[in-house]
Short mmCIF file of C-alpha atoms in Angstrom, two decimals:
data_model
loop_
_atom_site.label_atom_id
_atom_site.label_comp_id
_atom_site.label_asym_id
_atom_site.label_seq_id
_atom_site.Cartn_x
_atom_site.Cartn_y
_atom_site.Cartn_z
CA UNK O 1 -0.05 26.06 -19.92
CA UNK O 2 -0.29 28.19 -16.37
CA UNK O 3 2.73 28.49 -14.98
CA UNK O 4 3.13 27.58 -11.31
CA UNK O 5 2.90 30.06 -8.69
CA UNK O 6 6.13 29.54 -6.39
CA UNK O 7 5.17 30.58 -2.71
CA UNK O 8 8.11 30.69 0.23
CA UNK O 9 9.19 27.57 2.14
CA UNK O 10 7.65 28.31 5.27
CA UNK O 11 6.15 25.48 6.84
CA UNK O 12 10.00 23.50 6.84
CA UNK O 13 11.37 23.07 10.60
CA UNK O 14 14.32 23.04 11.58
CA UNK O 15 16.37 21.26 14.52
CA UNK O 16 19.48 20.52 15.69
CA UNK O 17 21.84 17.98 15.11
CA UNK O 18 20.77 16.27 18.43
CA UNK O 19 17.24 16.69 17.99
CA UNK O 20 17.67 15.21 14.53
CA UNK O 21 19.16 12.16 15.69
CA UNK O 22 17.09 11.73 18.61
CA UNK O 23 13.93 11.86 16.31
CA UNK O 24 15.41 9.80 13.97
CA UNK O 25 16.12 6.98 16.41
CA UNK O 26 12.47 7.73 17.48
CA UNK O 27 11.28 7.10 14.51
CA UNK O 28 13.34 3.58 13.45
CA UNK O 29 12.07 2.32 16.69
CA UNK O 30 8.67 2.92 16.22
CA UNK O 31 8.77 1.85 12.49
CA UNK O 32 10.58 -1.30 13.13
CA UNK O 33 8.06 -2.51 15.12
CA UNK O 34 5.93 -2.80 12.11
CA UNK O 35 4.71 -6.40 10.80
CA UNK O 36 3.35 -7.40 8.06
CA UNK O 37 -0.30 -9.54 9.16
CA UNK O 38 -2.26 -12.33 8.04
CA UNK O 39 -4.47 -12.70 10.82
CA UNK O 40 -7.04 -10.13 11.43
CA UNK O 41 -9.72 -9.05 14.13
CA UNK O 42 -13.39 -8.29 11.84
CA UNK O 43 -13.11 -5.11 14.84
CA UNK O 44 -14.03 -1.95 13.21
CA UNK O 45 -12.07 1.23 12.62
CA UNK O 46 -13.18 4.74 12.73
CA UNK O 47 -13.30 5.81 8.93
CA UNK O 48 -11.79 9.18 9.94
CA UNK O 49 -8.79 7.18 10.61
CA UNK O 50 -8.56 5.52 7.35
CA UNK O 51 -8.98 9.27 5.85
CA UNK O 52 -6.39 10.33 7.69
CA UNK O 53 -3.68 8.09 6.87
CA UNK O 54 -5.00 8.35 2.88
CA UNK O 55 -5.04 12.04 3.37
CA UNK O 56 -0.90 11.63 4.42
CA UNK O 57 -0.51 9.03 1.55
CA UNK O 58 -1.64 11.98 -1.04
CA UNK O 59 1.24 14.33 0.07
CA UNK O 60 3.62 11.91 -1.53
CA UNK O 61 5.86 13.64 -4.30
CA UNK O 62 4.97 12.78 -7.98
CA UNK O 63 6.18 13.41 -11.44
CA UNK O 64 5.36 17.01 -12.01
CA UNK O 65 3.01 17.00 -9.26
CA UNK O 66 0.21 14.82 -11.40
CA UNK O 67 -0.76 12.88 -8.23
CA UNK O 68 -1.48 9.88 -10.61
CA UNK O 69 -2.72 7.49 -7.73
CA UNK O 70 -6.38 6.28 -7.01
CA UNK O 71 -7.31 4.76 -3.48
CA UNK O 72 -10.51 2.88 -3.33
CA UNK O 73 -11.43 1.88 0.40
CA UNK O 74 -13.61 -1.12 0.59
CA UNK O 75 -15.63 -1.89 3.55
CA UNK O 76 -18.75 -3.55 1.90
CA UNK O 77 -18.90 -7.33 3.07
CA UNK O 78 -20.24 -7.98 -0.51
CA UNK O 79 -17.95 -6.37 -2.41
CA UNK O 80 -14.89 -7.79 -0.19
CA UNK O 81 -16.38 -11.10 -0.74
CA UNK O 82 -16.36 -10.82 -4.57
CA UNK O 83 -12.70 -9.04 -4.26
CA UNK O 84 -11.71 -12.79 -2.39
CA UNK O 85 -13.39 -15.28 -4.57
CA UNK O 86 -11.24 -13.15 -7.61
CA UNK O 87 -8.28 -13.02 -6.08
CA UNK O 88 -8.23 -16.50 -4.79
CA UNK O 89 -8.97 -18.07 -7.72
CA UNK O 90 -5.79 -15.76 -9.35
CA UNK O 91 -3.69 -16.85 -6.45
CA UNK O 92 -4.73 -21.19 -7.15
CA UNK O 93 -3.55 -20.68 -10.90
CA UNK O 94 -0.68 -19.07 -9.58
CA UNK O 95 0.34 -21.63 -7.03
CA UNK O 96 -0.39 -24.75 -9.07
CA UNK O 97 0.36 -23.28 -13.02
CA UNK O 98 2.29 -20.04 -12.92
CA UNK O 99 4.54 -19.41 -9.96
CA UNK O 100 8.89 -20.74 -10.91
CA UNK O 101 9.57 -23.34 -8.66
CA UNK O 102 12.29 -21.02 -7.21
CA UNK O 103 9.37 -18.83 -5.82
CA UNK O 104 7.23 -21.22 -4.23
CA UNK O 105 10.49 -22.51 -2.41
CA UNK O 106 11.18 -19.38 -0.90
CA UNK O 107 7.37 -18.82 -0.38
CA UNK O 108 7.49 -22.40 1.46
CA UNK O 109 8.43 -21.45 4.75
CA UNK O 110 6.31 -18.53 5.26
CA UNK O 111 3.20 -21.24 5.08
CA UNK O 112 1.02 -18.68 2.28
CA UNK O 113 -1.24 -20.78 -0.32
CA UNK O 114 -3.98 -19.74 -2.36
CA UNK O 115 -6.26 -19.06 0.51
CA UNK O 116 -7.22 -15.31 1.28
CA UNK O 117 -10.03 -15.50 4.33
CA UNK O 118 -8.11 -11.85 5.44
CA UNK O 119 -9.75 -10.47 2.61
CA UNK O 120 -13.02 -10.64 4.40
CA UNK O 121 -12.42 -10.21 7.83
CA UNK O 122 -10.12 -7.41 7.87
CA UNK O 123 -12.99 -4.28 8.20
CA UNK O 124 -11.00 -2.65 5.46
CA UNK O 125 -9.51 -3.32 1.97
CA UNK O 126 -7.58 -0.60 0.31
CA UNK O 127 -7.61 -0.89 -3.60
CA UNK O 128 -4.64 1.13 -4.58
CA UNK O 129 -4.49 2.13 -8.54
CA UNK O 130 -1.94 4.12 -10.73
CA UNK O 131 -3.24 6.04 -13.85
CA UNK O 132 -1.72 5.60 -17.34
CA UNK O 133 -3.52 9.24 -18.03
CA UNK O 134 -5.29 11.98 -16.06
CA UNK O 135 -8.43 13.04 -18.14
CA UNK O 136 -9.43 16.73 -17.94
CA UNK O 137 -12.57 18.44 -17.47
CA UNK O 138 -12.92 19.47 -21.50
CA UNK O 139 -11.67 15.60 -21.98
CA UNK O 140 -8.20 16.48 -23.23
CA UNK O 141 -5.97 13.73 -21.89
CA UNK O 142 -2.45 14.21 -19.77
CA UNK O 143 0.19 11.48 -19.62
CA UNK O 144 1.12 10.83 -16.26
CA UNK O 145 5.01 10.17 -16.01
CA UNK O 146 6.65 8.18 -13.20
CA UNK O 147 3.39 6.38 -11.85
CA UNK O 148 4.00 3.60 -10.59
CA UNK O 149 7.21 4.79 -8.74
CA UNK O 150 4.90 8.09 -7.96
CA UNK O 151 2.22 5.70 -6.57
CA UNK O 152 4.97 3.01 -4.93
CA UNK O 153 6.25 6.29 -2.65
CA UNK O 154 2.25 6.90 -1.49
CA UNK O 155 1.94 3.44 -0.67
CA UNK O 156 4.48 3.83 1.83
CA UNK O 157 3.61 6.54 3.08
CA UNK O 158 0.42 4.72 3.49
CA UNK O 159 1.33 1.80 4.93
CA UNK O 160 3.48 4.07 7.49
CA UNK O 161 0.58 5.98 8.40
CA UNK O 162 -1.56 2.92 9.37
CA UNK O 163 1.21 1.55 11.48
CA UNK O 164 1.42 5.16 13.00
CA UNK O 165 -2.57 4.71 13.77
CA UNK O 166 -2.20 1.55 15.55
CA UNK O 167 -3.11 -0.48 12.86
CA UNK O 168 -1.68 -3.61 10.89
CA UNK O 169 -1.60 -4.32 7.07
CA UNK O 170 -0.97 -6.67 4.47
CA UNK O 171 0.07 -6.07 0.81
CA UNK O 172 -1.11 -8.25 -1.06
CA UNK O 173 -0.81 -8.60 -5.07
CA UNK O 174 -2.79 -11.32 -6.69
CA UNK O 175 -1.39 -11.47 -10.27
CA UNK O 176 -3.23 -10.25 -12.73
CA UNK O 177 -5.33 -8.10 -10.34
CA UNK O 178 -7.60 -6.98 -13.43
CA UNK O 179 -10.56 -8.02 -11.33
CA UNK O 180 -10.40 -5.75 -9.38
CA UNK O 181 -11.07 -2.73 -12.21
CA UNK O 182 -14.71 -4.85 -13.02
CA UNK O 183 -15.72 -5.37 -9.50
CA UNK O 184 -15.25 -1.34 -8.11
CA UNK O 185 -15.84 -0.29 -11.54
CA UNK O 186 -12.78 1.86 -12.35
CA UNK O 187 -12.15 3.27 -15.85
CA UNK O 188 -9.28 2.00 -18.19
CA UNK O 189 -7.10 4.58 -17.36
CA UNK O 190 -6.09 3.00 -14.12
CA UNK O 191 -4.44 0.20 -13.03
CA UNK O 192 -4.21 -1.82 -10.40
CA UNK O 193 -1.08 -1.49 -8.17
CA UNK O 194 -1.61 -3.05 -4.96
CA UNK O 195 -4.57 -4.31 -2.41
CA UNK O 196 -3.73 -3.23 1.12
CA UNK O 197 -5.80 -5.41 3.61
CA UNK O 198 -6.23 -3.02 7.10
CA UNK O 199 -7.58 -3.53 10.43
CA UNK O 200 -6.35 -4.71 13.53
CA UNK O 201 -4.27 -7.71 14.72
CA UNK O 202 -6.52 -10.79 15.83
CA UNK O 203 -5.82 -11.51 19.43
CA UNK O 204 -4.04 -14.83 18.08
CA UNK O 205 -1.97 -13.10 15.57
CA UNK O 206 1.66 -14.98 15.02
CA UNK O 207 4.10 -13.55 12.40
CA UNK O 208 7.01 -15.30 10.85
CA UNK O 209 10.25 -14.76 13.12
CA UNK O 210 12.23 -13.10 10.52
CA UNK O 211 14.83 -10.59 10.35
CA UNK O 212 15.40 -7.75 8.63
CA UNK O 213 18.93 -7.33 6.39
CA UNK O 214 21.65 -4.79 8.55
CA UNK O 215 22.39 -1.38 7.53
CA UNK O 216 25.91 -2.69 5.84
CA UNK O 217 23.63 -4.88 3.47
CA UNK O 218 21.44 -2.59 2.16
CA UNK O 219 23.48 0.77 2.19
CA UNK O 220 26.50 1.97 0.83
CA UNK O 221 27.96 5.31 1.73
CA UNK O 222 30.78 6.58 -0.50
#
């Protein structure tokens, strides 16, 4: 194995204390603005913008550097048809056969069912997949360690940079999401991780008025 080449750190900035917490509280404002949405506009968005944010998504850290993350963007009407006649009928076993009763209670006030009409009219779909195994040029195959939290950490970044763009998203997991392997034709070696609906907000857009939990609830510093 080639051993890495280790090159100085110089692209790292540095600022001081009040700049840090001035760009800090920037940057909680601006992110905390961010919704999750059900209701999109069919508007369309400059593909260069999609690349960009994917482009940030791929400098997320990974186990050993592997990169073991796969983002198919969908903007074929056909193929985001297929992707919500799939998922929907995943999501109507789920609701009626497979989902605890605990789950659908908490689900209950947010008003989802089985019903997916985002998955067409948002102008973009973002299949998201993690690999089990990279396979080489010569066909020798490399375990990929750490994927799905490698591929989780993208995501966000993802999902940051598309707020950061002036978009809105949705993750959305059907369960299983095999489907979605047969209908963009990905090899075994992946797996589905996630299916990011993107676009913009429909002019009649509501979200759920919900809070987020306080700093004391989900941090502890000792």
């Amino acid at each position: 194995m080639t051993k890495t080449k280790f090159i100085p750190l110089e692209n790292y900035e540095k600022y001081s204390e009040d700049e840090m917490l001035k760009r800090s509280q920037t940057f909680y404002d601006d992110i905390k603005r961010r919704r999750t949405v059900r209701d999109f506009s069919d508007k369309s968005v400059p593909k260069e913008v999609i690349e960009n944010c994917i482009k940030a998504a791929g400098t997320a850290p990974s186990g050993a550097n592997l990169q073991p993350w796969h983002f198919v963007v969908i903007s074929n009407p056909e193929l985001k048809k297929k992707i919500r006649v799939a998922a929907e009928v995943e999501e109507k076993e789920f609701y009626t056969e497979r989902a605890p009763k605990e789950w659908l209670e908490v689900l209950e006030p947010l008003g989802t069912d089985a019903h997916k009409p985002f998955l067409e009219t948002a102008p973009y779909l973002i299949a998201i997949f993690h690999k089990s195994y990279d396979v080489l040029q010569d066909g020798r195959k490399i375990k990929q360690y750490y994927a799905i939290e490698s591929t989780g950490i993208a995501t966000g970044i993802l999902i940051t940079a598309i707020h950061n763009a002036g978009l809105v998203s949705l993750t959305h997991t059907p369960s299983p999401m095999n489907f979605l392997n047969d209908i963009l034709n990905r090899p075994k070696n992946e797996r589905p991780f996630l299916l990011l609906v993107v676009g913009y907000p429909s002019v009649d857009a509501k979200v759920p008025d919900i809070k987020k939990k306080s700093l004391q609830e989900i941090a502890s510093f000792v």
